[in-house]
Amino acid sequence: MKNIFMLLFSAALLISCGGEGKKEEKKENSIKLSSNSSEPKEVKEDGISKVYLTGNDQMRYNKTEIKVNAGDKVVLTFEHVGTMSEATMGHNFVLLKNGTDVQEFAQKAVEFKENEYIPGDTEAIIAHTEMLGGGEKTQITFQAPEKGEYTYICSFPGHVALMKGTFIVE
Ligand SMILES: [Cu+2]
């Protein structure tokens, strides 16, 4: 009887202190590593253009040119990869119609703080995301506009100087 008890006890010890836990930890680490090393890219499926755009604490997008197919549905994932707050380093993605005066639009946007710097009375916007702070992520879906080159900006005050890019529909 005593022997059986000892056997069970040592078996329990083995399970709780054994390699199981460590193995799982390693597994998690390797998953993390592989997802870090393979940054999501623009993916083109049938009828869908997937875009991955980021903004950081240095007031930069990860790309200043985005290409999508005419007629596609655009699925745009936007992530703030920094740590600063929305109030000090907020970022968004605002795609503007052609013919829009970008500087004028950005100046106007400053007045719409309560609306996440999106002018309420404008028709200049094709699509936009919400304003994000560090660590936040969002996704929007919209129909690609007709073939051509468009401008996208971050409408947070002052950011248009550095956060601006060309959205190409081809
Ligand atoms: Cu910004």
XYZ file of C-alpha atoms and ligand atoms in Angstrom:
171
model
C 0.000 0.000 0.000
C 2.785 2.380 0.969
C 4.641 1.550 -2.228
C 1.676 2.353 -4.400
C 1.300 5.675 -2.654
C 4.942 6.499 -3.260
C 4.594 5.550 -6.882
C 1.580 7.805 -7.356
C 3.315 10.603 -5.516
C 6.424 10.446 -7.656
C 4.315 10.170 -10.781
C 2.504 13.344 -9.776
C 5.834 15.048 -9.169
C 7.047 14.007 -12.567
C 3.971 15.426 -14.263
C 4.056 18.742 -12.421
C 7.819 19.296 -12.700
C 8.387 17.480 -15.965
C 9.233 18.840 -19.361
C 5.621 19.455 -20.366
C 5.451 23.061 -19.199
C 8.763 24.016 -20.730
C 7.836 22.526 -24.056
C 4.714 24.663 -24.244
C 6.691 27.782 -23.418
C 9.117 27.056 -26.236
C 6.270 26.481 -28.628
C 4.779 29.880 -27.793
C 8.118 31.608 -28.272
C 8.679 30.106 -31.661
C 5.219 31.140 -32.784
C 5.912 34.683 -31.649
C 9.254 34.742 -33.451
C 7.864 33.495 -36.715
C 5.013 35.997 -36.712
C 7.521 38.797 -36.073
C 9.819 37.812 -38.884
C 7.128 37.483 -41.524
C 5.456 40.852 -41.744
C 2.070 40.697 -43.450
C 2.261 41.941 -47.010
C -0.165 43.168 -49.577
C -2.052 40.140 -50.701
C -4.104 39.968 -53.857
C -6.903 37.457 -53.939
C -9.652 37.330 -56.484
C -11.558 40.564 -56.170
C -9.924 41.508 -52.890
C -6.838 43.620 -52.266
C -5.554 43.212 -48.736
C -3.391 46.007 -47.393
C -1.439 46.154 -44.141
C -0.525 49.679 -43.100
C 1.100 50.794 -39.854
C 1.885 54.074 -38.133
C 4.540 54.495 -35.436
C 5.739 56.847 -32.698
C 8.128 58.485 -35.187
C 5.104 59.777 -37.111
C 5.646 57.475 -40.079
C 3.592 55.026 -42.076
C 5.325 51.772 -43.025
C 4.559 52.498 -46.676
C 4.171 55.625 -48.733
C 2.748 53.771 -51.702
C -0.149 51.329 -51.797
C -1.225 49.517 -54.958
C -4.592 47.850 -55.429
C -6.517 46.472 -58.378
C -9.283 48.455 -60.002
C -12.681 47.007 -59.189
C -11.381 45.259 -56.082
C -12.751 45.397 -52.630
C -9.950 46.786 -50.461
C -9.514 45.266 -47.015
C -7.170 47.585 -45.187
C -5.751 46.688 -41.790
C -4.275 49.645 -40.006
C -2.153 49.251 -36.877
C -0.481 51.776 -34.584
C 2.734 49.928 -33.752
C 3.982 52.562 -31.311
C 3.171 53.028 -27.629
C 2.176 56.695 -27.441
C -1.412 57.663 -26.712
C -4.061 58.687 -29.208
C -4.079 62.195 -27.719
C -0.358 62.802 -28.331
C 0.445 60.569 -31.338
C -2.889 59.532 -32.828
C -2.876 58.066 -36.325
C -5.521 57.338 -38.915
C -5.744 56.638 -42.625
C -7.758 59.069 -44.720
C -8.031 58.458 -48.461
C -8.854 61.635 -50.350
C -10.657 62.162 -53.619
C -8.638 63.581 -56.462
C -8.772 67.330 -56.748
C -8.710 67.755 -52.986
C -6.322 70.396 -51.712
C -4.475 68.225 -49.193
C -3.049 71.051 -47.088
C -6.389 72.815 -46.964
C -8.108 69.587 -45.951
C -5.554 68.941 -43.180
C -5.992 72.465 -41.847
C -9.726 72.047 -41.748
C -9.432 68.653 -40.024
C -7.659 70.293 -37.070
C -10.959 71.958 -36.122
C -12.704 68.582 -35.757
C -10.955 67.164 -32.713
C -14.232 65.867 -31.265
C -14.777 63.903 -34.490
C -11.299 62.316 -34.470
C -10.081 65.010 -36.879
C -12.507 64.026 -39.613
C -14.360 67.084 -40.958
C -18.076 66.433 -40.607
C -19.124 68.401 -43.654
C -16.665 67.148 -46.266
C -17.155 65.156 -49.424
C -13.431 64.834 -50.039
C -13.045 61.463 -48.322
C -13.238 58.112 -50.118
C -12.597 56.060 -46.986
C -11.043 56.493 -43.564
C -10.246 54.586 -40.405
C -10.825 55.599 -36.825
C -8.020 57.367 -34.954
C -5.715 54.941 -33.150
C -3.319 55.173 -30.211
C -0.286 52.945 -29.625
C -0.972 49.225 -29.758
C -4.374 49.596 -31.416
C -5.485 48.017 -34.656
C -8.487 48.416 -36.918
C -9.758 47.234 -40.273
C -11.882 48.884 -42.937
C -13.320 47.589 -46.178
C -14.166 49.784 -49.131
C -14.531 49.630 -52.876
C -11.407 50.701 -54.765
C -12.054 53.972 -56.587
C -11.538 54.178 -60.352
C -8.049 53.765 -61.823
C -5.698 56.544 -60.849
C -3.495 57.898 -58.103
C -4.930 59.193 -54.876
C -3.448 60.708 -51.741
C -3.821 59.277 -48.260
C -2.898 61.106 -45.106
C -3.069 61.001 -41.346
C -5.342 63.872 -40.324
C -3.961 64.256 -36.793
C -2.739 67.887 -36.430
C 0.680 68.327 -38.029
C 1.064 64.753 -39.198
C 0.337 65.325 -42.881
C 3.880 66.668 -43.315
C 5.318 63.184 -42.758
C 2.321 60.872 -42.938
C 1.277 61.032 -46.545
C 1.305 58.481 -49.314
C 0.065 57.576 -52.772
C -2.748 55.115 -53.214
C -2.551 53.649 -56.709
C -5.465 51.904 -58.380
C -4.345 50.028 -61.497
Cu -0.695 60.450 -37.352
